[in-house]
Amino acid sequence: MNVYARTAEQIDAGRAANDSLRTAEDVRARQKILREYADSVLGGLPTDRPVPVARLAGTVERPSFRIEKVVLEKAPGRLVTANLYLPRNTGEPTGAVLFLSGHSEAGKAARRYQSFCARLARNGLVVLAIDSIGHGERKSYLDSAGREEVRPNVVEHNHAGVQCWWIGDTIARYFVDDARRSIDYLCTRPEVDPARIGVAGNSGGATQATWLMLAEPRITAAAVGCFIMSRSSYQWSGGAQDAEQILPGGAQVGVDHEDFLIAMAPRPVLVMSANYDFFPVEGAIDTVERAGRVYGILGNPDGLGHVRVDHPHGLRAELARAAAGFFVRHLGDDAGAPVDHSDPELIPEADLQCTASGQIRLDHPDVSQVFELNRGRFDVLRSTRSSSPAQWLADQVGEHRRTPAEFFARWQPPQRHRVGAVELISRKAVWWSEVDVVNAGVFVRPAQDPMTAVEIACFDGGTSELADRTTWLAERVGRGIGILAVDVRGIGALAPHPINPFPLEENYGTVYKLMTDLIWLGDSLAAARVFDVLRAVEFVTQEQATSHGGPGIQFFGAGAGAFFGYLAAAIEPRIRRIELETPPLDPESIIQTRLHGPQSTWQHVIPGMAVHCPLDDLLPEFSGRDLHIHT
């Protein structure tokens, strides 16, 4: 409820801002905000960059066009595989399209994608189709024998994307840089008119295209397929998305899919939708209608088009034909020229390969992938770290929280137990951490003896682990320690109900979706869970002050709980003793480890923490307290 309500609030605010646009000056001011946001969240992409060097790896001849197989070297050790479609019998420079493929094992060579590119080339347009990160010949995680260490596409994007989040970046930075450098290359080709360069993409490729629509002023037309929707329509579908599709803090400036289109106005855009897509067509219809008003304000009411087909997700032939007509009108030499809509002859995928092995990583094992690039960025960004790590952490944890006037605790009746020679009393409770976020716990105390301390315990699986920790529990209670085992949000008794078919805590599952929604909000699930630990300290302090005589506060953490507890204790001096059964997750170790894991560690991400708040930099905060970390 918390995540959905906050998201809806921000979406509504963004829509209201766009509804208030009345003049061209209003629209330009909104576009400026969107461009500044994109530049900021992408980390300030360089503007002074050398033209990529193209290595020709062969050609493929067709009657109406030729394909040059090229490897673009953006910088030393940074390679992009691409197919350049060059129409025959063109005299003067003509329009060009950068094509960005969606998630596909074959990338640029996938049947529907090469067919799309061939269709445009046959109609007189230059097309540059690149393999994006994790697609085609650019799988990043292969061993020396070519075996996949991390699955490509979706899984690869999230695996590397987590590392980017830890330093405060987004993996979209590298997708966008590849695309912009590809445009740089197109601008140098004598066959291309630099004033007529468009972008096309489908699904994940449309994601990249929309980033360019926000950030790249050289784009003169765009066709985006099977992606444009509205955030509200997708929010209620329960769907999750790749790391590059998450716009960190985007909700705070009201970014929705209509803003991708508004950022392009009045430049022409064709939105292509599949009526049976998992991206709701209802959202696409609403988005196009809303953005269309802005095109009218800027004097180009026909500049935004929408075509729909009765198909599931995918770049179908009907959509390809519509896009061909669109680009011929807006980028071709003759806007009224007839369009050849016959289906192109497919080319064997191997014939479009730019590398001998079919993979950059095998032919050029020293090439930098996102892992190496992100690690290099980390080294650079460390010079910008906060002068007060604990304060930076406190800000991340405390921002966005809305606490109620009281905890409004609900205690269940006490139960008496015996574990060996130890008699204890347990009570279950729930209380409000925020006005719309409940926490839960089990309080276990000695049956007779007064308590010497109260220890908040946070386990990897929450209170569900208590059944396996009876010996541990009895030993502590036998020493007079009361234990409050807590469930922070999303853990144990507070695990969310599944809202999509994926396993709850795996990629694309419910917890992942909620975590990424919080990143959209400029927040994080881990920061919220640390806040829950702090609220548990406040809760037990109030309860013991009235009921238990005020013994000292301790903390015990294991697994994920060790991480949350370490951070909470660093900014809460009332926790006098801290014992961690396992070392807290070290963000820098994830950045420095190519095959980091396990997968679920994305739950721990606090964007930027590795830069501004390294674990070791928090150690001075424990001075004078009792800190024990088991190894």
Short mmCIF file of C-alpha atoms in Angstrom, two decimals, residues 156-551:
data_model
loop_
_atom_site.label_atom_id
_atom_site.label_comp_id
_atom_site.label_asym_id
_atom_site.label_seq_id
_atom_site.Cartn_x
_atom_site.Cartn_y
_atom_site.Cartn_z
CA GLU A 156 22.46 -9.84 -17.38
CA HIS A 157 20.95 -6.36 -17.32
CA ASN A 158 19.82 -6.76 -13.73
CA HIS A 159 23.04 -8.44 -12.61
CA ALA A 160 25.13 -5.52 -13.87
CA GLY A 161 22.42 -2.98 -13.09
CA VAL A 162 22.60 -3.72 -9.36
CA GLN A 163 26.27 -2.78 -9.38
CA CYS A 164 25.41 0.52 -11.06
CA TRP A 165 22.75 1.32 -8.48
CA TRP A 166 25.21 0.83 -5.64
CA ILE A 167 27.33 3.75 -6.90
CA GLY A 168 24.29 5.92 -7.64
CA ASP A 169 24.25 5.28 -11.40
CA THR A 170 21.87 3.49 -13.73
CA ILE A 171 22.93 0.90 -16.29
CA ALA A 172 20.93 2.95 -18.80
CA ARG A 173 24.01 5.19 -18.88
CA TYR A 174 25.82 2.57 -20.94
CA PHE A 175 22.89 1.79 -23.25
CA VAL A 176 22.46 5.49 -23.98
CA ASP A 177 26.17 6.03 -24.52
CA ASP A 178 26.27 3.18 -27.06
CA ALA A 179 23.34 4.71 -28.92
CA ARG A 180 24.73 8.24 -28.90
CA ARG A 181 28.10 7.09 -30.12
CA SER A 182 26.36 5.15 -32.88
CA ILE A 183 24.69 8.40 -33.94
CA ASP A 184 28.15 10.01 -33.92
CA TYR A 185 29.25 7.35 -36.38
CA LEU A 186 26.20 7.79 -38.61
CA CYS A 187 26.91 11.51 -38.79
CA THR A 188 30.31 10.79 -40.35
CA ARG A 189 29.00 8.54 -43.12
CA PRO A 190 28.87 10.31 -46.50
CA GLU A 191 25.59 8.50 -47.28
CA VAL A 192 23.83 10.12 -44.29
CA ASP A 193 22.28 13.54 -43.87
CA PRO A 194 23.01 14.35 -40.19
CA ALA A 195 19.88 16.51 -40.06
CA ARG A 196 17.70 13.46 -40.79
CA ILE A 197 18.53 10.80 -38.21
CA GLY A 198 15.77 8.83 -36.55
CA VAL A 199 15.64 6.09 -33.95
CA ALA A 200 13.54 2.96 -33.84
CA GLY A 201 13.28 0.29 -31.20
CA ASN A 202 11.05 -2.47 -29.98
CA SER A 203 10.43 -3.54 -26.39
CA GLY A 204 13.82 -3.17 -24.65
CA GLY A 205 15.01 -1.34 -27.77
CA ALA A 206 12.09 1.06 -27.39
CA THR A 207 13.24 1.64 -23.81
CA GLN A 208 16.59 2.77 -25.17
CA ALA A 209 14.85 4.88 -27.80
CA THR A 210 12.80 6.66 -25.15
CA TRP A 211 15.97 7.46 -23.21
CA LEU A 212 17.30 9.05 -26.41
CA MET A 213 14.04 10.96 -26.82
CA LEU A 214 14.77 12.49 -23.40
CA ALA A 215 18.48 13.06 -23.85
CA GLU A 216 19.46 13.32 -27.53
CA PRO A 217 18.43 16.46 -29.47
CA ARG A 218 19.82 15.15 -32.78
CA ILE A 219 16.96 12.66 -33.13
CA THR A 220 14.52 14.03 -35.72
CA ALA A 221 11.94 11.21 -35.70
CA ALA A 222 11.25 8.13 -33.58
CA ALA A 223 9.21 4.94 -33.90
CA VAL A 224 8.83 3.00 -30.66
CA GLY A 225 7.15 -0.38 -30.46
CA CYS A 226 5.68 -2.46 -27.66
CA PHE A 227 6.79 -0.30 -24.78
CA ILE A 228 4.90 3.01 -24.53
CA MET A 229 2.12 2.73 -21.94
CA SER A 230 1.48 4.66 -18.73
CA ARG A 231 3.05 4.00 -15.37
CA SER A 232 -0.31 3.80 -13.65
CA SER A 233 -1.61 1.14 -16.07
CA TYR A 234 1.52 -0.94 -15.61
CA GLN A 235 1.63 -0.39 -11.86
CA TRP A 236 -1.66 -2.16 -11.38
CA SER A 237 -0.66 -4.98 -13.75
CA GLY A 238 1.96 -6.09 -11.20
CA GLY A 239 4.65 -6.22 -13.89
CA ALA A 240 8.31 -5.59 -13.19
CA GLN A 241 11.01 -4.32 -15.53
CA ASP A 242 14.74 -4.45 -16.26
CA ALA A 243 17.23 -2.25 -14.45
CA GLU A 244 17.63 0.07 -17.46
CA GLN A 245 13.86 0.63 -17.50
CA ILE A 246 13.90 1.98 -13.95
CA LEU A 247 14.36 5.77 -13.85
CA PRO A 248 15.92 6.54 -10.45
CA GLY A 249 14.01 9.35 -8.81
CA GLY A 250 11.94 9.75 -11.98
CA ALA A 251 8.69 9.81 -10.06
CA GLN A 252 9.91 12.80 -8.07
CA VAL A 253 9.92 14.93 -11.23
CA GLY A 254 6.72 13.30 -12.45
CA VAL A 255 8.23 11.35 -15.34
CA ASP A 256 5.71 9.11 -17.05
CA HIS A 257 5.63 7.67 -20.55
CA GLU A 258 3.82 10.73 -21.83
CA ASP A 259 6.95 12.69 -20.95
CA PHE A 260 9.04 10.64 -23.39
CA LEU A 261 6.70 11.89 -26.11
CA ILE A 262 6.51 15.43 -24.75
CA ALA A 263 10.31 15.58 -24.72
CA MET A 264 10.30 14.86 -28.48
CA ALA A 265 7.55 17.33 -29.43
CA PRO A 266 7.08 18.68 -32.05
CA ARG A 267 9.42 16.16 -33.73
CA PRO A 268 7.39 13.29 -35.22
CA VAL A 269 6.89 10.08 -33.24
CA LEU A 270 5.06 6.89 -34.12
CA VAL A 271 3.91 4.79 -31.19
CA MET A 272 3.39 1.13 -32.12
CA SER A 273 1.27 -1.03 -29.83
CA ALA A 274 0.14 -4.65 -29.68
CA ASN A 275 -3.37 -4.98 -28.31
CA TYR A 276 -2.52 -8.21 -26.47
CA ASP A 277 0.78 -6.98 -25.04
CA PHE A 278 1.77 -7.31 -21.38
CA PHE A 279 2.39 -3.56 -21.65
CA PRO A 280 -1.23 -2.38 -21.35
CA VAL A 281 -2.54 -0.88 -24.57
CA GLU A 282 -5.02 1.11 -22.47
CA GLY A 283 -2.06 3.01 -21.04
CA ALA A 284 -0.63 3.60 -24.51
CA ILE A 285 -3.92 5.05 -25.77
CA ASP A 286 -4.17 7.41 -22.81
CA THR A 287 -0.53 8.45 -23.08
CA VAL A 288 -0.72 9.22 -26.80
CA GLU A 289 -3.90 11.23 -26.29
CA ARG A 290 -2.40 13.27 -23.47
CA ALA A 291 0.90 13.93 -25.27
CA GLY A 292 -1.00 14.74 -28.47
CA ARG A 293 -2.35 17.88 -26.80
CA VAL A 294 1.23 19.12 -26.39
CA TYR A 295 1.96 18.48 -30.07
CA GLY A 296 -1.03 20.70 -30.80
CA ILE A 297 0.33 23.45 -28.56
CA LEU A 298 3.58 23.35 -30.56
CA GLY A 299 1.75 23.56 -33.87
CA ASN A 300 2.20 19.98 -35.09
CA PRO A 301 -1.03 18.19 -34.14
CA ASP A 302 -0.34 15.40 -36.65
CA GLY A 303 3.21 14.82 -35.43
CA LEU A 304 2.28 12.07 -33.00
CA GLY A 305 0.81 8.89 -34.45
CA HIS A 306 -0.39 5.62 -32.97
CA VAL A 307 -0.80 2.29 -34.72
CA ARG A 308 -2.20 -0.84 -33.07
CA VAL A 309 -2.36 -4.48 -34.13
CA ASP A 310 -4.22 -7.49 -32.75
CA HIS A 311 -1.13 -9.40 -31.66
CA PRO A 312 0.86 -10.16 -28.51
CA HIS A 313 4.15 -8.45 -27.72
CA GLY A 314 6.56 -8.19 -30.64
CA LEU A 315 7.56 -6.26 -33.75
CA ARG A 316 5.05 -7.77 -36.15
CA ALA A 317 5.07 -7.19 -39.91
CA GLU A 318 2.07 -4.84 -39.68
CA LEU A 319 3.98 -2.59 -37.28
CA ALA A 320 7.12 -2.76 -39.43
CA ARG A 321 5.13 -1.65 -42.47
CA ALA A 322 3.66 1.28 -40.56
CA ALA A 323 7.14 2.32 -39.36
CA ALA A 324 8.55 2.09 -42.89
CA GLY A 325 5.90 4.46 -44.18
CA PHE A 326 6.49 6.78 -41.23
CA PHE A 327 10.24 7.02 -41.77
CA VAL A 328 9.96 7.42 -45.55
CA ARG A 329 7.64 10.39 -44.98
CA HIS A 330 9.82 12.06 -42.37
CA LEU A 331 13.38 11.06 -43.26
CA GLY A 332 13.28 10.04 -46.92
CA ASP A 333 14.23 12.08 -49.95
CA ASP A 334 10.64 12.12 -51.21
CA ALA A 335 7.92 12.23 -48.57
CA GLY A 336 5.32 11.15 -51.11
CA ALA A 337 7.27 8.25 -52.57
CA PRO A 338 5.47 4.89 -52.73
CA VAL A 339 6.62 2.46 -50.05
CA ASP A 340 7.71 -1.07 -50.88
CA HIS A 341 5.89 -3.17 -48.29
CA SER A 342 6.86 -6.63 -49.53
CA ASP A 343 8.46 -8.86 -46.92
CA PRO A 344 12.27 -8.94 -47.22
CA GLU A 345 14.27 -12.11 -47.71
CA LEU A 346 15.80 -13.24 -44.44
CA ILE A 347 19.55 -13.58 -44.03
CA PRO A 348 21.08 -16.42 -41.96
CA GLU A 349 22.03 -15.05 -38.55
CA ALA A 350 25.62 -16.28 -38.89
CA ASP A 351 26.04 -14.25 -42.08
CA LEU A 352 25.43 -11.06 -40.10
CA GLN A 353 28.05 -11.76 -37.42
CA CYS A 354 30.82 -9.22 -37.05
CA THR A 355 33.14 -11.45 -35.01
CA ALA A 356 34.82 -14.75 -35.84
CA SER A 357 33.37 -16.56 -32.83
CA GLY A 358 30.06 -14.75 -32.75
CA GLN A 359 30.92 -13.06 -29.44
CA ILE A 360 32.98 -9.95 -28.67
CA ARG A 361 33.98 -11.39 -25.31
CA LEU A 362 35.58 -14.45 -26.90
CA ASP A 363 37.36 -12.62 -29.72
CA HIS A 364 38.38 -9.70 -27.50
CA PRO A 365 38.46 -10.94 -23.88
CA ASP A 366 40.01 -7.69 -22.62
CA VAL A 367 37.13 -5.52 -23.82
CA SER A 368 35.46 -3.51 -21.06
CA GLN A 369 31.93 -4.56 -20.18
CA VAL A 370 29.53 -2.78 -17.80
CA PHE A 371 31.26 -4.42 -14.83
CA GLU A 372 34.63 -2.86 -15.66
CA LEU A 373 33.13 0.47 -16.67
CA ASN A 374 31.10 0.72 -13.48
CA ARG A 375 34.12 -0.19 -11.37
CA GLY A 376 36.03 2.61 -13.09
CA ARG A 377 33.19 5.03 -12.42
CA PHE A 378 33.25 4.00 -8.77
CA ASP A 379 36.92 4.97 -8.53
CA VAL A 380 36.11 8.38 -10.01
CA LEU A 381 33.00 9.05 -7.94
CA ARG A 382 34.71 8.23 -4.65
CA SER A 383 36.30 11.68 -4.79
CA THR A 384 32.79 13.14 -4.46
CA ARG A 385 31.85 11.13 -1.37
CA SER A 386 29.97 12.71 1.50
CA SER A 387 32.03 14.29 4.26
CA SER A 388 29.66 12.72 6.80
CA PRO A 389 28.77 9.13 5.87
CA ALA A 390 26.51 8.64 8.90
CA GLN A 391 24.54 11.79 8.11
CA TRP A 392 24.24 10.76 4.45
CA LEU A 393 22.89 7.40 5.61
CA ALA A 394 20.50 9.00 8.08
CA ASP A 395 19.14 11.20 5.30
CA GLN A 396 18.55 8.20 3.01
CA VAL A 397 16.86 6.26 5.78
CA GLY A 398 14.70 9.07 7.16
CA GLU A 399 13.62 10.83 3.98
CA HIS A 400 10.13 10.07 2.69
CA ARG A 401 8.94 8.52 5.98
CA ARG A 402 5.62 9.44 7.52
CA THR A 403 5.30 8.32 11.12
CA PRO A 404 2.02 8.13 13.05
CA ALA A 405 1.35 9.97 16.27
CA GLU A 406 1.55 6.65 18.16
CA PHE A 407 2.64 3.09 17.52
CA PHE A 408 -0.91 1.85 18.15
CA ALA A 409 0.53 -1.51 19.19
CA ARG A 410 -1.63 -4.61 19.26
CA TRP A 411 -0.33 -7.21 21.70
CA GLN A 412 -1.59 -10.77 21.69
CA PRO A 413 -2.06 -12.59 25.02
CA PRO A 414 1.18 -13.90 26.59
CA GLN A 415 2.15 -17.55 26.34
CA ARG A 416 4.37 -19.42 28.78
CA HIS A 417 7.02 -21.86 27.51
CA ARG A 418 9.83 -23.98 28.87
CA VAL A 419 13.00 -24.68 26.91
CA GLY A 420 15.14 -27.01 28.98
CA ALA A 421 15.50 -25.36 32.37
CA VAL A 422 14.52 -21.92 31.10
CA GLU A 423 11.02 -20.60 31.57
CA LEU A 424 10.00 -17.78 29.26
CA ILE A 425 7.01 -15.77 28.21
CA SER A 426 6.32 -14.80 24.60
CA ARG A 427 3.95 -12.23 23.15
CA LYS A 428 3.29 -11.35 19.55
CA ALA A 429 2.73 -7.74 18.56
CA VAL A 430 2.18 -5.50 15.57
CA TRP A 431 2.79 -1.76 15.45
CA TRP A 432 2.90 1.01 12.90
CA SER A 433 6.31 1.93 11.57
CA GLU A 434 4.80 4.46 9.19
CA VAL A 435 1.23 5.64 8.84
CA ASP A 436 0.65 2.91 6.26
CA VAL A 437 3.39 0.38 7.04
CA VAL A 438 2.98 -2.20 9.78
CA ASN A 439 5.83 -4.03 11.49
CA ALA A 440 5.51 -7.19 13.55
CA GLY A 441 7.48 -9.02 16.18
CA VAL A 442 7.64 -11.64 18.88
CA PHE A 443 8.79 -10.48 22.32
CA VAL A 444 10.34 -13.22 24.47
CA ARG A 445 11.38 -12.51 28.08
CA PRO A 446 12.29 -14.39 31.24
CA ALA A 447 9.24 -15.66 33.12
CA GLN A 448 10.59 -14.71 36.55
CA ASP A 449 13.86 -12.81 36.59
CA PRO A 450 14.04 -9.13 35.71
CA MET A 451 15.56 -8.29 32.32
CA THR A 452 19.12 -7.04 32.15
CA ALA A 453 18.73 -5.88 28.54
CA VAL A 454 16.37 -5.96 25.58
CA GLU A 455 17.84 -7.25 22.36
CA ILE A 456 16.26 -6.55 18.98
CA ALA A 457 16.85 -9.55 16.74
CA CYS A 458 16.62 -9.33 12.98
CA PHE A 459 17.10 -12.56 11.04
CA ASP A 460 17.35 -13.24 7.33
CA GLY A 461 13.88 -14.78 7.30
CA GLY A 462 12.42 -12.73 10.13
CA THR A 463 10.44 -14.25 12.98
CA SER A 464 9.90 -17.45 11.00
CA GLU A 465 13.44 -18.42 12.06
CA LEU A 466 12.59 -18.47 15.76
CA ALA A 467 11.40 -22.08 15.57
CA ASP A 468 14.93 -23.12 14.57
CA ARG A 469 16.62 -20.93 17.18
CA THR A 470 15.12 -22.24 20.42
CA THR A 471 18.54 -23.09 21.90
CA TRP A 472 19.86 -19.64 20.99
CA LEU A 473 16.73 -18.07 22.45
CA ALA A 474 16.87 -20.03 25.70
CA GLU A 475 20.54 -19.19 26.24
CA ARG A 476 19.87 -15.47 25.94
CA VAL A 477 16.67 -15.41 27.96
CA GLY A 478 18.45 -17.50 30.60
CA ARG A 479 20.88 -14.62 31.00
CA GLY A 480 18.03 -12.21 31.60
CA ILE A 481 17.88 -10.76 28.07
CA GLY A 482 14.49 -10.03 26.57
CA ILE A 483 14.36 -10.63 22.81
CA LEU A 484 12.22 -8.69 20.36
CA ALA A 485 12.48 -10.62 17.10
CA VAL A 486 11.19 -8.29 14.40
CA ASP A 487 9.76 -8.59 10.95
CA VAL A 488 10.63 -5.50 8.93
CA ARG A 489 8.56 -4.72 5.85
CA GLY A 490 8.46 -7.48 3.27
CA ILE A 491 10.04 -10.14 5.51
CA GLY A 492 8.61 -13.02 7.54
CA ALA A 493 4.99 -12.46 8.54
CA LEU A 494 5.06 -9.26 6.48
CA ALA A 495 6.00 -10.89 3.18
CA PRO A 496 3.79 -9.36 0.47
CA HIS A 497 1.13 -11.26 -1.38
CA PRO A 498 2.39 -12.20 -4.86
CA ILE A 499 1.19 -9.75 -7.50
CA ASN A 500 2.79 -11.47 -10.47
CA PRO A 501 3.64 -15.06 -11.44
CA PHE A 502 7.36 -14.87 -10.66
CA PRO A 503 8.81 -16.28 -7.40
CA LEU A 504 8.39 -13.74 -4.63
CA GLU A 505 12.06 -12.84 -4.08
CA GLU A 506 13.59 -13.54 -7.49
CA ASN A 507 14.15 -11.26 -10.46
CA TYR A 508 10.85 -9.81 -11.63
CA GLY A 509 9.07 -11.15 -8.54
CA THR A 510 6.90 -9.06 -6.23
CA VAL A 511 9.68 -7.92 -3.87
CA TYR A 512 11.86 -6.96 -6.83
CA LYS A 513 9.01 -4.95 -8.34
CA LEU A 514 8.38 -3.08 -5.09
CA MET A 515 12.10 -2.45 -4.67
CA THR A 516 12.37 -0.90 -8.14
CA ASP A 517 9.22 1.16 -7.58
CA LEU A 518 10.98 2.65 -4.55
CA ILE A 519 14.02 3.50 -6.69
CA TRP A 520 11.65 5.36 -9.02
CA LEU A 521 10.62 7.32 -5.92
CA GLY A 522 14.22 8.20 -5.01
CA ASP A 523 13.98 5.74 -2.14
CA SER A 524 15.07 2.16 -1.51
CA LEU A 525 13.68 -0.94 0.13
CA ALA A 526 16.83 -1.38 2.22
CA ALA A 527 16.67 2.18 3.57
CA ALA A 528 13.03 1.60 4.52
CA ARG A 529 13.95 -1.62 6.32
CA VAL A 530 16.71 0.14 8.25
CA PHE A 531 14.08 2.69 9.26
CA ASP A 532 11.92 -0.17 10.53
CA VAL A 533 14.78 -1.32 12.75
CA LEU A 534 15.09 2.20 14.14
CA ARG A 535 11.37 2.28 14.78
CA ALA A 536 11.66 -1.05 16.62
CA VAL A 537 14.24 0.58 18.89
CA GLU A 538 11.83 3.43 19.59
CA PHE A 539 8.96 1.00 20.08
CA VAL A 540 10.73 -1.23 22.56
CA THR A 541 12.13 1.81 24.38
CA GLN A 542 8.64 3.16 24.94
CA GLU A 543 7.24 -0.23 25.91
CA GLN A 544 10.01 -1.11 28.34
CA ALA A 545 9.96 2.36 29.91
CA THR A 546 6.39 1.77 31.04
CA SER A 547 6.45 -1.99 31.56
CA HIS A 548 9.94 -3.32 32.07
CA GLY A 549 11.99 -0.78 33.97
CA GLY A 550 14.14 0.50 31.14
CA PRO A 551 16.99 -1.98 30.55
#
